[in-house]
Every structure is written in structure tokens, then in C-alpha cells.
């Protein structure tokens, strides 16, 4: 069996964890790694040294590499130059960029450009991860397979953010005061969760629903009642321990898709819940929830072979065969 040769582009927390997990798998080999952070350049990752210049790295290894795992940022505009760089080097791209998970509504021009460049160079691009990419979009869609009719879908993700990586805890506002939270969200210094609208649009497209509107409300801070120790610091009572985000897809004046994302350091019972009203009704609850960082590492790795084998172009998770655990 030929190993799939992978380059890691963005060696922060996710890139490094994906690199470490790839080392344990016999289906893959890491052939390069690149990052702009001076603290990471020159360090080892998965048997290679992290380099600083992607073009230079691609000129050496792209000929015998198959795919790039792109784990840099959440916004499509900022990853767009990195994606085009990979495509021009004829490399498939599997990325954690949330806005890439369904860019056809929010960034249609960039989506079009990526799609045509990927087709020109005969490679595939997909944005995925635990969420968006799986738990609140691809999985609920898959769960509608035994339904004759679907009236509505509700998904709730309830997680304890203190168990997640530090960049995640920071982006949900852990340790901030209420005022700092509002200020940082308004000024886009922290993002909160990115991807609810992408998930709604993927579900709607998958079900052939033409939504009247898809709305995401501004994230609401969750305030701690007692002191909580987290890996980003000790949160005082009255300060922010995380957030709650809500988004709706509406048709005929009804909320036909509801996504509720709750991540805070005070959650005792973690779960992922999907409720499909239809024929038949389906109610799935994953007790304990799926750990977002482990889940993202796995979804990215397990999607690599599907993306490498897929027809060329920009794909979203509903377009690929469902990924399964790889060896
Ligand atoms: N879809 C999902 O389910 C999912 C799950 C997990 C994470 N994510 C997303 O995945 C991304 C990565 O997460 P993370 O926690 O690993 O973040 P992180 O720790 O901040 O890592 C990102 C790394 O990429 C580097 N980088 C940024 N721009 C670059 C560029 N142009 N060229 C090369 N390297 C660049 C950063 O360097 P600097 O530090 O110098 O900027 C940093 O080392 C985030 O946007 C996160 O929201 C999505």
C-alpha cells in the first residue's frame, strides 16, 4: 500500500497534534511542515523540520507529496493565498479553516475561484474538522438518510471548554470580564465559534432546502458563579467562562434548522444531540460529547484519503464519501 504523503501547513496546536497522530498511522507519511511563527520554525514535527517558506518547501517536496493539511486560520480570505499556493503546486488541500467548510454562500467568489483553480490543477480542496465539518452538519445530514420527510433539525453541542486546547479557550472568551468579552467580539479580536452559518448552509443544500434566511446571533458570554481554574488562568466569579452561540435557518416563518453551540468551563454534562422532526423522528444523543480537538485531528486525517480520491474541485463534506477511521 502506497503511503499518502502529507505536508502540514500551519504547525500550531492543531497542526502539531495532527502531525503526532499521523506518525502513529501506517497509511500516511509526513514529508514537510511549514509555519510563519519564528518560535516554531526549525523545530521538529513528525520527523521533519518546520520550514518558514511554503513555496521553497513545495519546490523540494510537492512532486512526491499528495496532500496538504492546512491548519492556519479560520477566515477564508486569509487562507485563500495559502490554498492557491497549494493548488498551483498540484496538492490536495484538507483544511480546518471553518469558512472553507461551506463557502458557497458566505464567500461565493472565492469559492468559485478555488473550485476552478482546483479543477485546473486536478486536485481537491475541502474544509473540515469536528465542527464545522462533522458534528453539526455532515452527521445530522447523514442521520436523515432513513427519513422519508424532514420538517426540522436541531443540533446542540454542549462542551466543557476547559478540556480544550488553549487557543480554543481563548477564542470563547475564557477569563475575560463581560466588558472585555463584548469589546473583543465586536472588534473581532476573538472570533467565538466560527462556522454555524456554514453548517446551516451545508445542511440546507444537502436537503435541497432553499432557506428564506440563515441568521447567527452574536455570541452570549456565559458568566461563572464560582472560581474556576483553567489552563488559561483562574476565572473569578462574575467573569466569562465561555459562550453560547445560536443560529437558525428559516423557511415559511419557521426555524427549520437550529444550531446551539455551548462551550464553557462550567459544563458538567457534555453531550452532542441531534433531533430530527420528520418521518420517522430521530433523536440521537452522544453522551459525554466528542472531544473537539481529538475529533478534529481524526476527522482531518480520515478525510485525507477521501479528498485525495475525490474528483477535482472544491468539495464540502456532504460531497465526499463519509470518512471512516484510517489505519
Ligand atoms: N473545523 C474545525 O472543527 C476546527 C477545529 C479546530 C481548529 N479549527 C481552526 O483551525 C485553525 C488552527 O487552529 P489552532 O488551534 O492550531 O491555531 P494556532 O495554534 O493559532 O495555530 C495556527 C498556526 O498557523 C500559523 N500561521 C498563521 N498564518 C500562517 C501563514 N500564512 N503561513 C504559515 N503559518 C501560518 C500560526 O502562526 P502565528 O501564531 O505566528 O500566527 C500558528 O502557528 C484555527 O483557525 C481554528 O479555529 C477548526
Short mmCIF file of C-alpha atoms and ligand atoms in Angstrom, two decimals:
data_model
loop_
_atom_site.label_atom_id
_atom_site.label_comp_id
_atom_site.label_asym_id
_atom_site.label_seq_id
_atom_site.Cartn_x
_atom_site.Cartn_y
_atom_site.Cartn_z
CA UNK A 1 0.00 0.00 0.00
CA UNK A 2 1.45 3.37 -1.02
CA UNK A 3 1.51 5.80 1.88
CA UNK A 4 -0.24 9.13 1.42
CA UNK A 5 2.45 11.79 1.69
CA UNK A 6 1.34 14.82 3.65
CA UNK A 7 2.64 18.34 4.26
CA UNK A 8 1.49 20.22 7.37
CA UNK A 9 0.90 23.92 6.66
CA UNK A 10 0.39 25.72 9.98
CA UNK A 11 2.09 23.97 12.91
CA UNK A 12 0.17 25.48 15.82
CA UNK A 13 -1.74 23.30 18.23
CA UNK A 14 -3.89 21.51 15.64
CA UNK A 15 -1.13 21.11 13.04
CA UNK A 16 1.21 19.62 15.64
CA UNK A 17 -1.42 17.26 17.05
CA UNK A 18 -2.32 16.10 13.54
CA UNK A 19 1.39 15.57 12.84
CA UNK A 20 1.81 13.50 16.01
CA UNK A 21 -1.29 11.41 15.23
CA UNK A 22 -0.13 10.81 11.63
CA UNK A 23 3.09 9.30 12.96
CA UNK A 24 1.04 6.52 14.57
CA UNK A 25 -0.67 5.61 11.31
CA UNK A 26 0.74 3.34 8.64
CA UNK A 27 -1.29 4.90 5.81
CA UNK A 28 0.50 8.27 5.93
CA UNK A 29 3.93 9.83 5.86
CA UNK A 30 4.79 13.44 6.69
CA UNK A 31 7.08 14.91 4.05
CA UNK A 32 7.13 18.57 5.07
CA UNK A 33 5.93 21.19 7.52
CA UNK A 34 5.75 24.99 7.34
CA UNK A 35 4.74 27.85 9.64
CA UNK A 36 5.38 31.59 9.95
CA UNK A 37 5.78 31.61 13.73
CA UNK A 38 9.52 32.15 14.50
CA UNK A 39 9.15 30.07 17.67
CA UNK A 40 8.15 27.03 15.60
CA UNK A 41 10.45 27.36 12.59
CA UNK A 42 13.40 24.94 12.87
CA UNK A 43 11.59 22.67 15.35
CA UNK A 44 10.81 19.04 14.54
CA UNK A 45 7.35 17.81 13.67
CA UNK A 46 6.58 14.22 12.74
CA UNK A 47 10.13 13.50 11.57
CA UNK A 48 10.58 16.70 9.51
CA UNK A 49 11.81 20.19 10.36
CA UNK A 50 9.30 23.05 10.27
CA UNK A 51 10.30 25.43 7.48
CA UNK A 52 9.38 29.08 7.03
CA UNK A 53 8.72 29.36 3.29
CA UNK A 54 5.94 27.30 1.74
CA UNK A 55 6.99 27.96 -1.87
CA UNK A 56 10.53 26.83 -1.13
CA UNK A 57 9.24 23.70 0.66
CA UNK A 58 6.85 22.89 -2.19
CA UNK A 59 9.65 23.27 -4.75
CA UNK A 60 11.51 20.47 -2.92
CA UNK A 61 8.72 18.06 -1.94
CA UNK A 62 5.47 18.82 -3.82
CA UNK A 63 6.38 16.45 -6.70
CA UNK A 64 6.09 13.40 -4.46
CA UNK A 65 3.53 14.75 -1.95
CA UNK A 66 -0.21 14.14 -2.22
CA UNK A 67 -1.88 16.48 0.22
CA UNK A 68 -1.54 19.50 2.46
CA UNK A 69 -3.16 19.65 5.87
CA UNK A 70 -3.80 23.39 6.17
CA UNK A 71 -4.28 24.48 9.79
CA UNK A 72 -3.59 28.21 9.91
CA UNK A 73 -6.68 30.42 10.39
CA UNK A 74 -10.49 30.45 10.39
CA UNK A 75 -11.22 33.08 7.74
CA UNK A 76 -11.31 32.15 4.08
CA UNK A 77 -9.87 35.49 2.91
CA UNK A 78 -6.75 34.92 4.98
CA UNK A 79 -6.23 31.29 3.93
CA UNK A 80 -7.06 31.95 0.29
CA UNK A 81 -3.44 32.77 -0.75
CA UNK A 82 -2.24 29.61 1.04
CA UNK A 83 -4.85 27.49 -0.74
CA UNK A 84 -3.92 28.88 -4.16
CA UNK A 85 -0.23 28.24 -3.39
CA UNK A 86 -1.05 24.57 -2.62
CA UNK A 87 -3.26 24.17 -5.69
CA UNK A 88 -0.63 25.61 -8.02
CA UNK A 89 1.77 23.01 -6.60
CA UNK A 90 -0.87 20.33 -7.51
CA UNK A 91 -1.51 19.39 -3.89
CA UNK A 92 -4.88 18.34 -2.47
CA UNK A 93 -5.91 20.52 0.49
CA UNK A 94 -7.66 19.36 3.65
CA UNK A 95 -8.12 22.33 5.95
CA UNK A 96 -9.52 23.19 9.38
CA UNK A 97 -10.49 26.66 8.07
CA UNK A 98 -14.08 26.93 9.28
CA UNK A 99 -15.22 29.28 6.50
CA UNK A 100 -13.96 26.78 3.91
CA UNK A 101 -16.38 24.12 5.19
CA UNK A 102 -19.21 25.61 3.12
CA UNK A 103 -18.01 28.79 1.42
CA UNK A 104 -20.61 28.88 -1.37
CA UNK A 105 -22.98 31.29 0.48
CA UNK A 106 -20.64 33.46 2.55
CA UNK A 107 -17.75 33.77 0.07
CA UNK A 108 -19.14 32.72 -3.34
CA UNK A 109 -16.48 34.48 -5.45
CA UNK A 110 -13.59 32.94 -3.51
CA UNK A 111 -15.36 29.55 -3.59
CA UNK A 112 -15.69 29.83 -7.37
CA UNK A 113 -12.01 30.77 -7.77
CA UNK A 114 -10.85 27.89 -5.55
CA UNK A 115 -13.10 25.45 -7.39
CA UNK A 116 -11.84 26.40 -10.83
CA UNK A 117 -8.18 26.53 -9.79
CA UNK A 118 -8.51 23.10 -8.14
CA UNK A 119 -10.08 21.69 -11.31
CA UNK A 120 -7.37 23.27 -13.46
CA UNK A 121 -4.69 21.57 -11.37
CA UNK A 122 -6.70 18.33 -10.94
CA UNK A 123 -6.77 18.36 -7.15
CA UNK A 124 -9.41 18.62 -4.41
CA UNK A 125 -9.97 21.13 -1.62
CA UNK A 126 -12.12 20.51 1.46
CA UNK A 127 -12.65 22.34 4.75
CA UNK A 128 -13.50 20.11 7.70
CA UNK A 129 -12.91 19.26 11.35
CA UNK A 130 -15.18 18.29 14.19
CA UNK A 131 -17.34 21.37 13.82
CA UNK A 132 -17.92 22.67 11.25
CA UNK A 133 -17.34 19.65 9.05
CA UNK A 134 -18.90 16.83 11.03
CA UNK A 135 -20.96 17.12 14.24
CA UNK A 136 -23.37 19.93 13.36
CA UNK A 137 -23.67 19.38 9.60
CA UNK A 138 -22.34 16.21 7.93
CA UNK A 139 -23.51 13.91 10.76
CA UNK A 140 -27.07 15.33 11.05
CA UNK A 141 -27.37 15.16 7.25
CA UNK A 142 -26.25 11.53 7.27
CA UNK A 143 -28.81 10.83 10.01
CA UNK A 144 -31.62 11.93 7.68
CA UNK A 145 -30.81 9.02 5.32
CA UNK A 146 -33.58 6.80 6.77
CA UNK A 147 -36.14 9.66 6.75
CA UNK A 148 -38.90 9.94 4.15
CA UNK A 149 -39.60 13.50 5.24
CA UNK A 150 -37.73 16.04 7.33
CA UNK A 151 -39.52 19.02 8.87
CA UNK A 152 -36.76 20.36 11.08
CA UNK A 153 -33.31 19.64 12.50
CA UNK A 154 -31.94 20.82 15.82
CA UNK A 155 -28.37 20.22 16.94
CA UNK A 156 -26.98 21.06 20.38
CA UNK A 157 -23.27 20.81 21.19
CA UNK A 158 -22.62 21.12 24.90
CA UNK A 159 -18.98 21.03 25.93
CA UNK A 160 -16.67 21.89 28.75
CA UNK A 161 -14.23 24.32 27.13
CA UNK A 162 -11.68 23.87 29.94
CA UNK A 163 -10.85 20.46 28.41
CA UNK A 164 -9.96 22.03 25.07
CA UNK A 165 -6.72 23.47 23.70
CA UNK A 166 -5.64 26.96 24.85
CA UNK A 167 -6.40 28.79 21.52
CA UNK A 168 -9.96 27.42 21.76
CA UNK A 169 -10.43 28.56 25.37
CA UNK A 170 -9.11 31.99 24.38
CA UNK A 171 -11.48 32.35 21.43
CA UNK A 172 -14.55 31.58 23.57
CA UNK A 173 -13.53 34.39 25.95
CA UNK A 174 -12.36 32.40 28.99
CA UNK A 175 -11.13 34.67 31.83
CA UNK A 176 -12.39 37.94 30.29
CA UNK A 177 -14.70 40.37 32.04
CA UNK A 178 -18.14 40.85 30.40
CA UNK A 179 -16.98 44.19 29.01
CA UNK A 180 -13.74 42.78 27.61
CA UNK A 181 -15.75 39.96 26.02
CA UNK A 182 -18.17 42.35 24.24
CA UNK A 183 -15.31 44.57 23.19
CA UNK A 184 -13.14 41.73 21.82
CA UNK A 185 -16.07 40.12 19.97
CA UNK A 186 -17.19 43.48 18.49
CA UNK A 187 -13.66 44.35 17.39
CA UNK A 188 -13.06 40.81 16.09
CA UNK A 189 -10.11 40.29 18.45
CA UNK A 190 -11.67 36.97 19.44
CA UNK A 191 -13.87 35.07 17.00
CA UNK A 192 -16.08 32.91 19.23
CA UNK A 193 -17.13 29.79 17.37
CA UNK A 194 -16.85 30.17 13.60
CA UNK A 195 -18.93 28.03 11.26
CA UNK A 196 -22.58 27.87 12.37
CA UNK A 197 -23.82 29.55 9.19
CA UNK A 198 -21.60 27.30 7.10
CA UNK A 199 -23.14 24.27 8.88
CA UNK A 200 -26.70 25.55 8.31
CA UNK A 201 -25.99 26.20 4.64
CA UNK A 202 -24.45 22.74 4.19
CA UNK A 203 -27.47 21.04 5.81
CA UNK A 204 -29.91 23.11 3.71
CA UNK A 205 -28.04 22.33 0.50
CA UNK A 206 -27.87 18.65 1.39
CA UNK A 207 -31.64 18.52 1.93
CA UNK A 208 -32.40 20.64 -1.13
CA UNK A 209 -33.94 23.36 1.05
CA UNK A 210 -33.93 26.91 -0.25
CA UNK A 211 -33.84 28.82 3.04
CA UNK A 212 -35.52 32.21 3.31
CA UNK A 213 -32.79 33.24 5.72
CA UNK A 214 -29.95 31.94 7.82
CA UNK A 215 -29.19 34.02 10.91
CA UNK A 216 -26.47 33.77 13.52
CA UNK A 217 -26.98 35.76 16.75
CA UNK A 218 -23.99 37.46 18.39
CA UNK A 219 -22.39 35.07 20.90
CA UNK A 220 -23.55 35.50 24.51
CA UNK A 221 -20.96 35.28 27.29
CA UNK A 222 -21.52 32.65 29.97
CA UNK A 223 -20.67 34.05 33.40
CA UNK A 224 -19.05 31.96 36.14
CA UNK A 225 -20.69 31.80 39.57
CA UNK A 226 -17.68 30.42 41.39
CA UNK A 227 -13.92 30.48 40.90
CA UNK A 228 -12.81 28.04 38.17
CA UNK A 229 -9.22 27.08 37.36
CA UNK A 230 -8.49 26.67 33.64
CA UNK A 231 -5.27 26.32 31.64
CA UNK A 232 -5.64 29.98 30.53
CA UNK A 233 -5.97 31.21 34.12
CA UNK A 234 -8.29 31.28 37.12
CA UNK A 235 -11.70 32.75 36.30
CA UNK A 236 -13.14 34.93 39.07
CA UNK A 237 -16.88 34.72 39.87
CA UNK A 238 -18.70 37.23 37.62
CA UNK A 239 -16.21 36.82 34.76
CA UNK A 240 -16.58 34.92 31.49
CA UNK A 241 -16.19 31.14 31.45
CA UNK A 242 -17.17 30.66 27.79
CA UNK A 243 -20.01 31.38 25.45
CA UNK A 244 -23.23 30.29 23.81
CA UNK A 245 -23.92 30.79 20.11
CA UNK A 246 -27.23 30.28 18.33
CA UNK A 247 -28.06 30.15 14.64
CA UNK A 248 -31.26 29.48 12.74
CA UNK A 249 -32.24 28.59 9.22
CA UNK A 250 -35.80 29.77 8.45
CA UNK A 251 -38.44 28.69 5.99
CA UNK A 252 -42.14 29.62 5.93
CA UNK A 253 -41.56 31.72 9.06
CA UNK A 254 -40.35 28.64 11.00
CA UNK A 255 -36.92 27.73 12.32
CA UNK A 256 -36.28 24.58 10.29
CA UNK A 257 -32.62 24.33 11.31
CA UNK A 258 -31.50 25.32 14.81
CA UNK A 259 -27.89 25.07 15.93
CA UNK A 260 -26.93 25.69 19.53
CA UNK A 261 -23.25 25.77 20.42
CA UNK A 262 -22.38 25.95 24.13
CA UNK A 263 -18.77 25.93 25.31
CA UNK A 264 -17.90 26.97 28.82
CA UNK A 265 -15.67 25.87 31.68
CA UNK A 266 -18.67 25.16 33.96
CA UNK A 267 -20.36 22.44 31.89
CA UNK A 268 -20.84 19.24 33.90
CA UNK A 269 -22.74 17.11 31.42
CA UNK A 270 -21.16 17.14 27.97
CA UNK A 271 -23.13 15.84 25.00
CA UNK A 272 -23.91 16.24 21.32
CA UNK A 273 -27.57 15.97 20.47
CA UNK A 274 -29.38 15.81 17.14
CA UNK A 275 -33.17 15.98 16.93
CA UNK A 276 -34.79 15.41 13.55
CA UNK A 277 -38.52 16.03 13.29
CA UNK A 278 -39.73 14.01 10.35
CA UNK A 279 -40.89 10.62 9.26
CA UNK A 280 -39.56 8.92 11.29
CA UNK A 281 -38.44 11.25 14.10
CA UNK A 282 -34.83 10.66 15.08
CA UNK A 283 -33.22 11.62 18.37
CA UNK A 284 -29.53 10.92 18.75
CA UNK A 285 -27.55 11.85 21.83
CA UNK A 286 -23.83 11.22 22.09
CA UNK A 287 -23.37 11.11 25.84
CA UNK A 288 -20.11 12.60 27.02
CA UNK A 289 -19.85 14.52 23.73
CA UNK A 290 -16.96 14.17 21.30
CA UNK A 291 -13.73 15.84 22.35
CA UNK A 292 -13.33 18.63 19.82
CA UNK A 293 -9.55 18.54 19.48
CA UNK A 294 -9.22 14.75 19.20
CA UNK A 295 -12.26 14.78 16.90
CA UNK A 296 -10.76 17.42 14.64
CA UNK A 297 -7.43 15.62 14.39
CA UNK A 298 -9.27 12.42 13.45
CA UNK A 299 -11.78 13.95 11.02
CA UNK A 300 -8.94 15.74 9.20
CA UNK A 301 -6.78 12.59 8.97
CA UNK A 302 -9.67 10.33 7.99
CA UNK A 303 -10.80 12.76 5.30
CA UNK A 304 -7.37 12.86 3.62
CA UNK A 305 -7.86 9.61 1.59
CA UNK A 306 -11.39 10.67 0.58
CA UNK A 307 -10.14 14.04 -0.65
CA UNK A 308 -7.16 12.51 -2.48
CA UNK A 309 -9.51 10.09 -4.31
CA UNK A 310 -12.30 12.63 -4.96
CA UNK A 311 -12.95 14.31 -8.31
CA UNK A 312 -11.09 17.61 -8.67
CA UNK A 313 -12.60 20.83 -7.34
CA UNK A 314 -13.82 22.46 -4.14
CA UNK A 315 -15.81 19.90 -2.15
CA UNK A 316 -17.71 20.11 1.13
CA UNK A 317 -18.16 17.17 3.48
CA UNK A 318 -21.58 16.26 2.11
CA UNK A 319 -19.96 15.74 -1.33
CA UNK A 320 -17.38 13.18 -0.16
CA UNK A 321 -17.99 9.56 0.84
CA UNK A 322 -18.36 9.53 4.66
CA UNK A 323 -14.91 9.25 6.21
CA UNK A 324 -14.11 6.31 8.49
CA UNK A 325 -11.20 5.67 10.82
CA UNK A 326 -7.98 5.02 8.89
CA UNK A 327 -5.12 2.67 9.71
N1 LIG B 1 -13.25 22.96 11.73
C1 LIG B 1 -12.97 22.62 12.97
O1 LIG B 1 -13.64 21.80 13.58
C2 LIG B 1 -11.76 23.20 13.66
C3 LIG B 1 -11.26 22.55 14.80
C4 LIG B 1 -10.09 23.04 15.39
C5 LIG B 1 -9.47 24.17 14.88
N2 LIG B 1 -10.03 24.81 13.81
C6 LIG B 1 -9.35 26.01 13.28
O2 LIG B 1 -8.07 25.62 12.81
C7 LIG B 1 -7.17 26.75 12.89
C8 LIG B 1 -5.89 26.31 13.60
O3 LIG B 1 -6.17 26.07 14.97
P1 LIG B 1 -5.01 26.03 16.08
O4 LIG B 1 -5.66 25.91 17.38
O5 LIG B 1 -3.94 25.08 15.66
O6 LIG B 1 -4.43 27.53 15.94
P2 LIG B 1 -2.95 28.03 16.29
O7 LIG B 1 -2.41 27.27 17.45
O8 LIG B 1 -3.05 29.52 16.36
O9 LIG B 1 -2.09 27.58 15.01
C9 LIG B 1 -2.09 28.20 13.76
C10 LIG B 1 -0.66 28.25 13.26
O10 LIG B 1 -0.65 28.67 11.90
C11 LIG B 1 0.35 29.69 11.77
N3 LIG B 1 0.04 30.54 10.62
C12 LIG B 1 -0.85 31.56 10.53
N4 LIG B 1 -0.81 32.09 9.29
C13 LIG B 1 0.13 31.42 8.59
C14 LIG B 1 0.66 31.52 7.27
N5 LIG B 1 0.22 32.44 6.42
N6 LIG B 1 1.63 30.65 6.89
C15 LIG B 1 2.11 29.71 7.75
N7 LIG B 1 1.64 29.58 9.02
C16 LIG B 1 0.67 30.41 9.44
C17 LIG B 1 0.28 30.44 13.08
O11 LIG B 1 1.42 31.25 13.30
P3 LIG B 1 1.23 32.55 14.27
O12 LIG B 1 0.96 32.00 15.64
O13 LIG B 1 2.54 33.27 14.15
O14 LIG B 1 0.05 33.32 13.73
C18 LIG B 1 0.20 29.26 14.06
O15 LIG B 1 1.46 28.71 14.33
C19 LIG B 1 -7.94 27.84 13.65
O16 LIG B 1 -8.45 28.76 12.73
C20 LIG B 1 -9.07 27.07 14.33
O17 LIG B 1 -10.19 27.88 14.61
C21 LIG B 1 -11.13 24.34 13.20
#
